[in-house]
Short mmCIF file of C-alpha atoms and ligand atoms in Angstrom, two decimals:
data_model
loop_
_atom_site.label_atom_id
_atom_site.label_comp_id
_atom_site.label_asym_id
_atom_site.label_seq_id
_atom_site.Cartn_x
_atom_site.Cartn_y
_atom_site.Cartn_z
CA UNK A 1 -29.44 -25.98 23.97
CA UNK A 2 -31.26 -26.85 26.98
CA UNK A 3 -33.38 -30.40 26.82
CA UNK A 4 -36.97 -31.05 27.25
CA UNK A 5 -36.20 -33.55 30.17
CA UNK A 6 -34.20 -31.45 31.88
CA UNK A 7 -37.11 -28.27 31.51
CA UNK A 8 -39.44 -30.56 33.07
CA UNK A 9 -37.00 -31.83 36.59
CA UNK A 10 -36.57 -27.53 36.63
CA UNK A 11 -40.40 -27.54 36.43
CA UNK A 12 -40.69 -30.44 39.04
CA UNK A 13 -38.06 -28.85 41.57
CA UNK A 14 -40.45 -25.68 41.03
CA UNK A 15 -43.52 -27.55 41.98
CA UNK A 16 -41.54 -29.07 44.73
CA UNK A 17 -41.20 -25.83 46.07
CA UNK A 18 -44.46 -24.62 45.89
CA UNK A 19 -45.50 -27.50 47.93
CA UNK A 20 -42.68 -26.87 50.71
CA UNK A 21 -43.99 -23.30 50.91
CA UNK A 22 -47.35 -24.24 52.71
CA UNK A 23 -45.52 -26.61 55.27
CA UNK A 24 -44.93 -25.26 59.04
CA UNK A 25 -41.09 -24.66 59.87
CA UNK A 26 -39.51 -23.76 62.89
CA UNK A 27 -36.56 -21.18 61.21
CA UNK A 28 -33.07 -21.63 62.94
CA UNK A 29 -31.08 -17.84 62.93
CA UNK A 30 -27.76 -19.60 63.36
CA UNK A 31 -23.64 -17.77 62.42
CA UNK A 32 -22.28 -21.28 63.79
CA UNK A 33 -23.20 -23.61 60.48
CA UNK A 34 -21.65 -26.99 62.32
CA UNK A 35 -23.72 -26.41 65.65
CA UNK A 36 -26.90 -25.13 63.38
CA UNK A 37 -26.32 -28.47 61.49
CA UNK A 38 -26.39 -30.44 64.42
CA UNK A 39 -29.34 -27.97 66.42
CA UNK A 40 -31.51 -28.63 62.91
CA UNK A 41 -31.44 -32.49 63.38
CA UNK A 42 -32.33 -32.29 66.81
CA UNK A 43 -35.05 -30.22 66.28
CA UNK A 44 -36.40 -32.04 62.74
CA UNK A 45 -37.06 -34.90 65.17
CA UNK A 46 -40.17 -33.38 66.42
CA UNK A 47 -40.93 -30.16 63.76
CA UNK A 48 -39.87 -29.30 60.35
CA UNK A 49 -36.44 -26.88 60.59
CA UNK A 50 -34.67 -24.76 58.14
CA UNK A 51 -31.51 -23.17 58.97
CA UNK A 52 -30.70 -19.36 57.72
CA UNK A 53 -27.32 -17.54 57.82
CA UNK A 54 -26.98 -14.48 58.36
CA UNK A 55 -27.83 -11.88 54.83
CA UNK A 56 -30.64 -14.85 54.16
CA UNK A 57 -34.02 -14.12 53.67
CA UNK A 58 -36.80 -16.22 55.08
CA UNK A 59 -36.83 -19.60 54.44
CA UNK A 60 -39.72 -21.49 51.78
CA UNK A 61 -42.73 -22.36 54.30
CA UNK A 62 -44.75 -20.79 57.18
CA UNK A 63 -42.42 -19.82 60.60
CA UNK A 64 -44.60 -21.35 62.96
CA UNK A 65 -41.38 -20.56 65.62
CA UNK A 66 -37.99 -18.73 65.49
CA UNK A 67 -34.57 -19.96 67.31
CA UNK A 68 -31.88 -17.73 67.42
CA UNK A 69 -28.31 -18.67 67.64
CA UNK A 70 -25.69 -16.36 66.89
CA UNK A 71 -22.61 -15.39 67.88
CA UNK A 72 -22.63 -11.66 66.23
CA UNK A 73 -23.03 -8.84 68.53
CA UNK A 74 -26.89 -8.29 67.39
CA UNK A 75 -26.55 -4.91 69.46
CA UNK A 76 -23.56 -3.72 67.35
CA UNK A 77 -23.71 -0.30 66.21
CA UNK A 78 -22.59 -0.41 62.75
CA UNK A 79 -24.42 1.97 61.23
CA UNK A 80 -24.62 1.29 57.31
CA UNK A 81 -23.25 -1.86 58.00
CA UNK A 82 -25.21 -4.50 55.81
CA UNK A 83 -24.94 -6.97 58.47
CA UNK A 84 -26.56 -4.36 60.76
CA UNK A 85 -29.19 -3.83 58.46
CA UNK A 86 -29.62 -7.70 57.91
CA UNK A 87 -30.13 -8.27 62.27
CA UNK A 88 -32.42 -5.39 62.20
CA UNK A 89 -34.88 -6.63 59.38
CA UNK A 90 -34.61 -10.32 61.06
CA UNK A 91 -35.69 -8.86 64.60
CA UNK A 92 -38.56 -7.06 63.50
CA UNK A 93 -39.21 -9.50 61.60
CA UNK A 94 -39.64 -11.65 64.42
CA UNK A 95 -41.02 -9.37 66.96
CA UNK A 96 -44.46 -8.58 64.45
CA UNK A 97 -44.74 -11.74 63.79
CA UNK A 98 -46.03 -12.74 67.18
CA UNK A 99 -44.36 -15.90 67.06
CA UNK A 100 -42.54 -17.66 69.53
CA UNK A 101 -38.84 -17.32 69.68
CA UNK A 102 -36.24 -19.05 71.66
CA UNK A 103 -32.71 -17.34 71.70
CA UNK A 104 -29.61 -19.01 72.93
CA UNK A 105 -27.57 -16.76 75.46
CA UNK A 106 -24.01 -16.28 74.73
CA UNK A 107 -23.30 -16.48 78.53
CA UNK A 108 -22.28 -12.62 78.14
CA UNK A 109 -25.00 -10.83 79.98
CA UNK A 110 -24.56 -7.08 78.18
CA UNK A 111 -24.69 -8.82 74.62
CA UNK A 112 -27.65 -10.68 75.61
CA UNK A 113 -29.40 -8.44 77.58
CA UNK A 114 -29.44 -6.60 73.98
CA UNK A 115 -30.43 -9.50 72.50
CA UNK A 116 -33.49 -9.70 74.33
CA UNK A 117 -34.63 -6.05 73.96
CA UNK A 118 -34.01 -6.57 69.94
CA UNK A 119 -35.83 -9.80 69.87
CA UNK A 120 -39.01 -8.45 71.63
CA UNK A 121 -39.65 -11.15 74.38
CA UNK A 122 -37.74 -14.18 73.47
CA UNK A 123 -37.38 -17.09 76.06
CA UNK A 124 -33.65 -17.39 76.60
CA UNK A 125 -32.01 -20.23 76.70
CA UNK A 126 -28.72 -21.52 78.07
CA UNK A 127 -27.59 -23.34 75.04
CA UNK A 128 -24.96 -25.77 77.26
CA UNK A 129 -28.37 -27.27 78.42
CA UNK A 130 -28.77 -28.53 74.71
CA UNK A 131 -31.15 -31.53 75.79
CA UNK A 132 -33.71 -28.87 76.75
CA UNK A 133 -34.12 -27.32 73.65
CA UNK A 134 -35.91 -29.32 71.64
CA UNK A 135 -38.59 -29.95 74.56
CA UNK A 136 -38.39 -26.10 75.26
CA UNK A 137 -39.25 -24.93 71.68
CA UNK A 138 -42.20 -28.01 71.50
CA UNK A 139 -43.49 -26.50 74.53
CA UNK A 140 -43.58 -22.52 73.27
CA UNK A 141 -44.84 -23.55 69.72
CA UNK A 142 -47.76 -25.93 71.28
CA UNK A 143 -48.41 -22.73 73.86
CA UNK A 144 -48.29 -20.53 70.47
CA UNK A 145 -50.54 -22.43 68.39
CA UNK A 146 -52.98 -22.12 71.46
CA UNK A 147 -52.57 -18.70 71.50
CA UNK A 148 -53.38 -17.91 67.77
CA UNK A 149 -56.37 -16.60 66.96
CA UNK A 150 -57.38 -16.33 63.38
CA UNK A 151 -56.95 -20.04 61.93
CA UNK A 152 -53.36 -20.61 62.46
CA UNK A 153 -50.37 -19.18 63.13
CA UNK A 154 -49.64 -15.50 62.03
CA UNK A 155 -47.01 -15.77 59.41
CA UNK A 156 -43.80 -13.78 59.82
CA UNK A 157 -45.24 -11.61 56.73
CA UNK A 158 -47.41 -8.83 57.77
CA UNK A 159 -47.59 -5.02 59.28
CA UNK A 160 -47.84 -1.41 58.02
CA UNK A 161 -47.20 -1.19 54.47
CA UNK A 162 -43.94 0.68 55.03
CA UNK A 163 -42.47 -1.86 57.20
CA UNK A 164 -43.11 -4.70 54.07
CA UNK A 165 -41.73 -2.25 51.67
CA UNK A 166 -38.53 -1.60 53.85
CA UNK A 167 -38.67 -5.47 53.57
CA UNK A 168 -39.30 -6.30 49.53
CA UNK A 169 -36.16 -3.33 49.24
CA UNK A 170 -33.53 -5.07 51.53
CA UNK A 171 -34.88 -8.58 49.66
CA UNK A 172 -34.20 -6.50 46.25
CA UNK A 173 -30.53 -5.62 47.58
CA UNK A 174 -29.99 -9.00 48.71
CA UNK A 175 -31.04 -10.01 44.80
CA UNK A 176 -29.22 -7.56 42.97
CA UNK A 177 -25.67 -8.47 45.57
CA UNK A 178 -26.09 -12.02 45.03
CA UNK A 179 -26.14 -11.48 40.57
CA UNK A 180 -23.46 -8.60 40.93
CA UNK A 181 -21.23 -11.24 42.41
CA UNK A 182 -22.24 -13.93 40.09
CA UNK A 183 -24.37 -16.06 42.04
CA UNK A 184 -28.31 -16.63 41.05
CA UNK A 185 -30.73 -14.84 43.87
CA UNK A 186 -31.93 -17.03 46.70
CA UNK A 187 -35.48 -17.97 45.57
CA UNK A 188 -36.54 -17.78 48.52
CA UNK A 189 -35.99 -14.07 49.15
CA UNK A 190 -37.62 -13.90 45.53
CA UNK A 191 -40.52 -15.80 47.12
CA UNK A 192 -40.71 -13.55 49.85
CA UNK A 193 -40.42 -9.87 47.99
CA UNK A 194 -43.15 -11.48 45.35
CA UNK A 195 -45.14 -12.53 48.40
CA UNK A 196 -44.94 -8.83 50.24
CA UNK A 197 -45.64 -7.22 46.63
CA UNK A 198 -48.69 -9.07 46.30
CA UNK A 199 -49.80 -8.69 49.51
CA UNK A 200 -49.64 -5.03 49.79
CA UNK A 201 -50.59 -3.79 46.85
CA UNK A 202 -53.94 -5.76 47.22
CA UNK A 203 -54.46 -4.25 50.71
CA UNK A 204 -53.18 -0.48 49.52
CA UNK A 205 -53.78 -0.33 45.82
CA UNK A 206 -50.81 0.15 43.37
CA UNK A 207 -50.88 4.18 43.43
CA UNK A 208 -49.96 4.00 47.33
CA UNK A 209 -47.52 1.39 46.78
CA UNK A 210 -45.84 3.46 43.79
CA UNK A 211 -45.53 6.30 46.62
CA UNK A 212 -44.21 4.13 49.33
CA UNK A 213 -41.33 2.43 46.86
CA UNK A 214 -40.34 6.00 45.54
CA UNK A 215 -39.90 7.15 49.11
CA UNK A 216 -36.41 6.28 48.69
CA UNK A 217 -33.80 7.13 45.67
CA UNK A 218 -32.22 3.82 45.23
CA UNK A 219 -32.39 3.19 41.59
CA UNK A 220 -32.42 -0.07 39.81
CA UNK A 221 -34.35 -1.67 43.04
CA UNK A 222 -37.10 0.32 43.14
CA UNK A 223 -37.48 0.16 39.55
CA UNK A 224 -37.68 -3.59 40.43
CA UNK A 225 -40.69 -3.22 43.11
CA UNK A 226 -42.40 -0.57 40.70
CA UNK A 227 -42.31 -3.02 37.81
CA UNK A 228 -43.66 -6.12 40.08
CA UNK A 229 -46.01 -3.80 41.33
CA UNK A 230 -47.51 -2.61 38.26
CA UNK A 231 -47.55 -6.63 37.43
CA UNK A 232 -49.76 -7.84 40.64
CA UNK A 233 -52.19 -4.78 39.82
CA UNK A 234 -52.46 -6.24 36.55
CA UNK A 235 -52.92 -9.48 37.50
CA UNK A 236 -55.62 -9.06 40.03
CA UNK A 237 -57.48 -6.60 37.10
CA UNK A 238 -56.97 -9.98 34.60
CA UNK A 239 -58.49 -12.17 37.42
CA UNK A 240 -55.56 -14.30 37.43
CA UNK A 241 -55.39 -17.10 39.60
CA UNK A 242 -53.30 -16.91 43.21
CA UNK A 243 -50.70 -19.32 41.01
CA UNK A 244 -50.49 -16.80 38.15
CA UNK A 245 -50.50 -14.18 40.08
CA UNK A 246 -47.56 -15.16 41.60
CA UNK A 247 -45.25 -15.94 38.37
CA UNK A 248 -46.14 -12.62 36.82
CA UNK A 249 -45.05 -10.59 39.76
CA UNK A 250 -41.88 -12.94 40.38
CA UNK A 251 -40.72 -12.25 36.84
CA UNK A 252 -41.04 -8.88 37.04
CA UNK A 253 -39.74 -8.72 40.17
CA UNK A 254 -36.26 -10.20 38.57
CA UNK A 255 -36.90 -9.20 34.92
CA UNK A 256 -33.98 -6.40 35.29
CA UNK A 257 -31.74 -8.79 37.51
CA UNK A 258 -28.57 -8.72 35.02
CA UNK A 259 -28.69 -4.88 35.63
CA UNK A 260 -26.57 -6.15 38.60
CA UNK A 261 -23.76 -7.41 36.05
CA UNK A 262 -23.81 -3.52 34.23
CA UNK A 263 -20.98 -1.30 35.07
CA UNK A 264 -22.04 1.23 37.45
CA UNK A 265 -20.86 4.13 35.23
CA UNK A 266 -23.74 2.80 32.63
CA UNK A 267 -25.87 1.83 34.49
CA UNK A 268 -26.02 5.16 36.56
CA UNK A 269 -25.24 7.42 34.04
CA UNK A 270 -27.17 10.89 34.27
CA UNK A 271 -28.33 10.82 30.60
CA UNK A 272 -28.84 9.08 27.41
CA UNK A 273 -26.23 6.08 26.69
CA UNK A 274 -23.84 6.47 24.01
CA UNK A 275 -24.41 3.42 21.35
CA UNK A 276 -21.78 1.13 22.90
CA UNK A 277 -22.68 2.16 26.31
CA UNK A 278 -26.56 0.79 25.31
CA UNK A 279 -25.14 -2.41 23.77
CA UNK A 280 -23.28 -2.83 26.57
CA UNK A 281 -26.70 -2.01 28.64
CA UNK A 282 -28.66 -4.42 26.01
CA UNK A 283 -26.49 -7.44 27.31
CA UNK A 284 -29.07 -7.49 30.93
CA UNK A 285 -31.32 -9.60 29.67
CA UNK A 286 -29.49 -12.64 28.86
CA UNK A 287 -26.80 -11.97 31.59
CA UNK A 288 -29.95 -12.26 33.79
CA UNK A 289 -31.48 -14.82 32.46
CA UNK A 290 -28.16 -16.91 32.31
CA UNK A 291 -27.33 -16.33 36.26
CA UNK A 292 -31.41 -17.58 37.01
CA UNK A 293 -30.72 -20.48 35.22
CA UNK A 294 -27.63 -21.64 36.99
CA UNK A 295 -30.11 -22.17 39.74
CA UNK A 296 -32.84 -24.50 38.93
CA UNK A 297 -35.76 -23.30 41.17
CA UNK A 298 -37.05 -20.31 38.97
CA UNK A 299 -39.43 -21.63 36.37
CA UNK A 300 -38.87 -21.37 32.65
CA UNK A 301 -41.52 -18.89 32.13
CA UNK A 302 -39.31 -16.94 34.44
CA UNK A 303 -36.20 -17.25 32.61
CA UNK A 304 -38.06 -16.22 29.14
CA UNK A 305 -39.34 -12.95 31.20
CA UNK A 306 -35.95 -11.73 31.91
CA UNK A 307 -33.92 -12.83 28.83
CA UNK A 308 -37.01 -11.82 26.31
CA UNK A 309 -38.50 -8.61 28.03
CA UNK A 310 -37.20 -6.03 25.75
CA UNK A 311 -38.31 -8.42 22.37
CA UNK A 312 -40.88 -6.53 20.78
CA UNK A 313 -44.23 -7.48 19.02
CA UNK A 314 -42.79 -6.28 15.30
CA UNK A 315 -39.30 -7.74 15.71
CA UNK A 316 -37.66 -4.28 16.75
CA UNK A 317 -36.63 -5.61 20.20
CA UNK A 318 -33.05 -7.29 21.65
CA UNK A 319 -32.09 -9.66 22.17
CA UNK A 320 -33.14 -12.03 19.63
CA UNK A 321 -35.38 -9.39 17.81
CA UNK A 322 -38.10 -12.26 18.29
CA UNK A 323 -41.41 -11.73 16.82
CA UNK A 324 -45.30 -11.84 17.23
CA UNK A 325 -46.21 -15.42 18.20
CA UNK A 326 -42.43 -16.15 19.37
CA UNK A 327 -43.13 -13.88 22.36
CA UNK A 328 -44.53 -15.49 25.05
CA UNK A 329 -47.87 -14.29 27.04
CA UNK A 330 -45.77 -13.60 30.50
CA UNK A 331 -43.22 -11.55 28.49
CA UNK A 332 -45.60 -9.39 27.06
CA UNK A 333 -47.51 -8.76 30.51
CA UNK A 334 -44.30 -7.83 31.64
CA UNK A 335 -43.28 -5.58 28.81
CA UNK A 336 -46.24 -3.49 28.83
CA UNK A 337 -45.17 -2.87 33.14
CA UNK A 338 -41.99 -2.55 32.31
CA UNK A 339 -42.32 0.41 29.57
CA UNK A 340 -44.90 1.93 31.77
CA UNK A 341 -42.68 1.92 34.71
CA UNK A 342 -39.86 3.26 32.82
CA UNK A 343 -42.05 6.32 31.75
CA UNK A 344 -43.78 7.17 34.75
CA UNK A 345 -40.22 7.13 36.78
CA UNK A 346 -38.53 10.53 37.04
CA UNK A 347 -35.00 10.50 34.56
CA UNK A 348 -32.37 13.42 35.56
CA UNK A 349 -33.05 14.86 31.98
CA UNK A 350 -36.80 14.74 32.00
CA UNK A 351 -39.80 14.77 34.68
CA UNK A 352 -42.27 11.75 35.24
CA UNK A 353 -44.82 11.61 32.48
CA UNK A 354 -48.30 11.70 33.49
CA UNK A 355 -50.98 9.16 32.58
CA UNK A 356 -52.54 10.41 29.93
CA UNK A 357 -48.54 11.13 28.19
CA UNK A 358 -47.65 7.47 29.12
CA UNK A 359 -50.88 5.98 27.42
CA UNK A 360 -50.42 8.59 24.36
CA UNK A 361 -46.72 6.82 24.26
CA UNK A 362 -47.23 3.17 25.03
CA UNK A 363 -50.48 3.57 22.12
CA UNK A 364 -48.10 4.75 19.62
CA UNK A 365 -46.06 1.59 20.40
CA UNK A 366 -49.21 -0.77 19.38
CA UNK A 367 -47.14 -3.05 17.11
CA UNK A 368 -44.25 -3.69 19.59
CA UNK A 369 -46.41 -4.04 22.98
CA UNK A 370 -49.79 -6.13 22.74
CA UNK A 371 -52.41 -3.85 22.02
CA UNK A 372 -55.64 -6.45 23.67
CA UNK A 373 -53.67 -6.15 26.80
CA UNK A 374 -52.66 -2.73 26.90
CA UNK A 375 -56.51 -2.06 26.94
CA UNK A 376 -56.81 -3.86 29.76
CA UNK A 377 -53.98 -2.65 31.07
CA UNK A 378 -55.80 1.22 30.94
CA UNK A 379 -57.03 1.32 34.17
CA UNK A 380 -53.78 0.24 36.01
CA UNK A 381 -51.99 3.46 34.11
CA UNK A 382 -55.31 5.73 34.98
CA UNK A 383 -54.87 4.57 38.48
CA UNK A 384 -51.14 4.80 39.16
CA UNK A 385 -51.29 8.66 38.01
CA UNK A 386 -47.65 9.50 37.28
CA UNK A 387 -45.27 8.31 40.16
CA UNK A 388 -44.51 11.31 42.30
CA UNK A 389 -40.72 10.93 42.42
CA UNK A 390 -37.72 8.71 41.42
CA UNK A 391 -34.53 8.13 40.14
CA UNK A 392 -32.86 7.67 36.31
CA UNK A 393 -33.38 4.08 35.15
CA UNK A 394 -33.64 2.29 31.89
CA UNK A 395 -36.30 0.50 31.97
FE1 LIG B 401 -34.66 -4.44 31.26
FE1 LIG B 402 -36.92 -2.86 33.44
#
């Protein structure tokens, strides 16, 4: 039984966080952790650094600059190579943002000649001359900030909507490989994918972001960004505040996170679950919920949402058959996304519902699901329509 003092240091370290996320960093792309150790306190001297390896997402904070220093080919053609995948998302990354970026040469001209066309227009730096870049980097980000024009610096977030759902989906992976190997998700990629949901569904609306997520078949993930999608609609439709708004599309984002612990074979299977296979399926929540917890940035109202999302209102639900009152108001925003997501997704054995089919369904379910906030939730469902394609999940 976890204790009330140690809830509130998990709810401190959260705040903690929350404050860290507004401060300027310079981000330091290093594969060499001793020299990126060493780099870091040079350049915390003069501006706030955090280091990420390689498969990281972006750090907490705003990237005011980027320094690159790795010793991976970044010009490597390993196609459906993760690490690959991981350079590619980082450069573009770094070329929208518009920010300056200092990359260390390797001293092998073809490698960082490729370097340079990845990174957009980095200023490259011979990293033997390590006393000139700290002054180098103070220089570009005081040349930067002169150079921004709408109040500040450009964050590294931003672009067309399919380049930021390309992003939330490799942040997804990166989730869903860090639980299937036992190890809680980085908050900060959780951070980030909340931050890019938000972001574009206010500037698209949910229907194109259901289109744009459903592009591609890849299962439990974009079940993930549907869900947290549905969620930040719903939020912005309840007026929440930007806090709220937030914690209701982060849980959602992870609610289905110990999906990553499910054998593939039930987890994929093309058709309804056999009773053990389900039981077996039924064990998500609190193998989710259990792998968040081992790392103590994600909030207790986020560990309820994944370990309590399938309780229901009248006591019917897994995995503590809680009821009424004992359900929390974040779980039951959640629910009510999560069964609507689940219908609205094509299954092998049956097509997408439409919206009038999912609201006929979800009504019928008045004493599980909160029936005040399933009216409000009406207009979310009218405006999603059914989602035009996607794969067989349980929601
Ligand atoms: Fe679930
Ligand atoms: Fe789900």
């Amino acid at each position: 039984m976890r204790e009330p003092r140690d809830r509130q240091e998990r709810q401190n370290a959260h705040e903690r966080r929350r404050d860290r996320r507004s401060e300027d960093v310079v981000v330091l792309v290093s594969d060499r952790r001793e020299r990126a150790e060493r780099l870091a306190r040079g350049i915390a001297l003069v501006l706030p650094c955090r280091v990420i390896e390689p498969g990281a997402g972006l750090p907490a904070g705003r990237p005011i600059a980027f320094v690159v220093d790795l010793a991976t080919d970044l010009a490597a053609d390993r196609n459906g190579d993760r690490g690959h995948a991981w350079i590619a998302w980082l450069a573009t990354n770094i070329r929208e943002s518009g920010l300056p970026c200092l990359y260390l040469a390797r001293g092998n001209a073809i490698h960082d000649a490729a370097a340079v066309t990845l990174l957009g227009t980095p200023t490259v730096i011979d990293p033997r001359q390590s006393a000139g870049i700290v002054p180098t980097l103070r220089r570009l980000v005081a040349a930067g900030k002169a150079r921004a024009t709408r109040g500040g610096m450009q964050g590294a977030a931003g672009g067309p909507p399919e380049v930021q759902v390309e992003r939330a989906t490799t942040l997804v992976i990166h989730l869903f490989d860090s639980a299937a190997s036992g190890q809680p998700p980085s908050p900060e990629e959780a951070e980030e994918g909340t931050q890019i949901v938000l972001d574009t569904v206010s500037e698209v609306g949910i229907r194109a972001w259901l289109d744009l997520v459903w592009r591609h078949d890849i299962q439990v993930y974009q079940h993930s960004l549907s869900v947290a999608g549905f969620a930040a609609a719903f939020a912005a439709e309840l007026g929440f505040s930007r806090d709220d708004r937030q914690r209701l599309a982060k849980a959602a984002l992870l609610h289905d996170v110990g999906k990553a612990l499910i054998p593939h074979a039930i987890l994929n299977k093309p058709g309804p679950l056999t009773p053990d296979e389900m039981a077996v399926m039924r064990t998500h929540a609190a193998l989710g919920a259990d792998l968040l917890a081992k790392e103590g940035d994600f909030g207790p109202d986020i560990l309820d949402v994944v370990r309590y999302h399938h309780e229901r209102l009248d006591g019917s639900g897994y995995p503590e058959g809680l009821k009424g009152a004992q359900i929390g108001d974040l779980v039951r925003l959640v629910a009510i996304c999560d069964v609507h997501s689940a219908l609205t997704e094509r299954r092998v054995y049956r097509p997408p519902l439409s919206a009038a089919e999912a609201v006929a369904i979800m009504e019928a379910q008045a004493g599980q699901l909160d029936s005040d906030l399933l009216r409000a939730y009406r207009p979310i469902i009218a405006r999603a329509g059914a989602a035009a394609s996607g794969p067989s999940v349980l929601g």
